[in-house]
Amino acid sequence: MGKKFRVAIAGASGYAGAELVRLAAAHPFYEITAVTSEKSAGQLVSAVFPSLTGVVEHRFEALAPEALAERADAVFLALPHTKSQDPVALCMKAGKLVVDLSADYRLKDVAAYEQWYQTPHTHPRLLEEAVYGLPELHREAIAKARLVASPGCYPTAAILQLAPLIAKNLVQPDLIVIDAKSGISGAGRSPALPYHFPEAHESLEPYKIGKHRHIPEIEQELSGMTGKTGSVTVTFTPHLVPMNRGILSTAYCKLVHDMTLADLRSLYREFYKGERFVRLYEDIVPNPRYIRGSNFCDVGVYTDPRAGWVVTVAAVDNLVKGAAGQAIQAMNLMMGLPEESGLTLPGSYP
């Protein structure tokens, strides 16, 4: 077995953080040296997450970024949005590789970040250095990066399902509608009334219509593929559905000119040729059940030829490819490891 990299995980008692702990504990080249949680400091990880009994023996500790950095070669931060700015900066100052799972370093435009997240950004220079952590689009930049901003779960699905169409200028960039459904874990582990079982069970609810914080992230990355800032605008409506985990994203685009379904699928096969974690479906439709617990993004392409629309469907596990798994995929690249290290398990079924 090769060299082991010491990794620390901040915010490890949230859903994404716990998934990071689970995956990192089984990673052939990682050694977990510290895990933090403000709410659970002092408790054994296995006491908070019994599924990790006998797997992780650490206790949660309070977050002290500089001390944390001394015990690790690389740091994952799974802190709430707006809470990662200073911890990231301190870990970077200590010379560590950093993957941040919050939105604090995803948007390149400081003004856009401050508008959508309603808080000042105190480290704008690091915004310039941060690389958006979607390996399928930014693999070479991630491999050279010191700081990676791991994408949101909804944008991961939306960007991957639309990228081939945008890259080839095949659809009208201002007429893109994304309808996405997420399991309740996407809202985080902190209790709130909408996620209480009697409220969410047997329910289907759209929320933050036209004002979800993932909108600028999706538009930034898709516009970047055209080379023109602000060239792509999307109408994005997320929905909360009564399942624990998983995202199903359906996007509708108006074709610039007629294309056959066969040609569209050929385009997707060529665009994602050799991609370990993007699976293209033709005879069946992507379903969150098929990728639960895995790092795959499943994509299907379909047409409504009568109306001149192309419809794409993507499914991801919001806690793996939409969070922890993708963060590890990026960190593997930063460390010079095989990209799939620690991420080769298929989804569970049923």
Coordinates of C-alpha atoms in Angstrom, one line a residue, residues 106 151-158 182 186 214 217 247 316-319 321-323:
R106 CA -17.8 28.7 -5.4
P151 CA -20.1 22.1 -6.0
G152 CA -23.6 22.0 -4.6
C153 CA -25.7 19.0 -5.1
Y154 CA -28.3 20.5 -7.4
P155 CA -25.6 22.2 -9.6
T156 CA -23.7 18.9 -9.9
A157 CA -26.7 17.3 -11.6
A158 CA -27.8 20.3 -13.5
S182 CA -34.2 16.4 -3.5
G186 CA -30.3 17.9 1.3
H214 CA -27.6 27.5 -6.4
E217 CA -23.5 28.7 -9.4
I247 CA -31.6 14.2 -6.4
V316 CA -27.1 11.9 -8.1
D317 CA -26.8 11.0 -4.4
N318 CA -26.8 14.4 -2.9
L319 CA -24.5 13.3 -0.1
K321 CA -21.5 12.8 -5.9
G322 CA -23.4 15.9 -4.6
A323 CA -21.1 16.4 -1.6

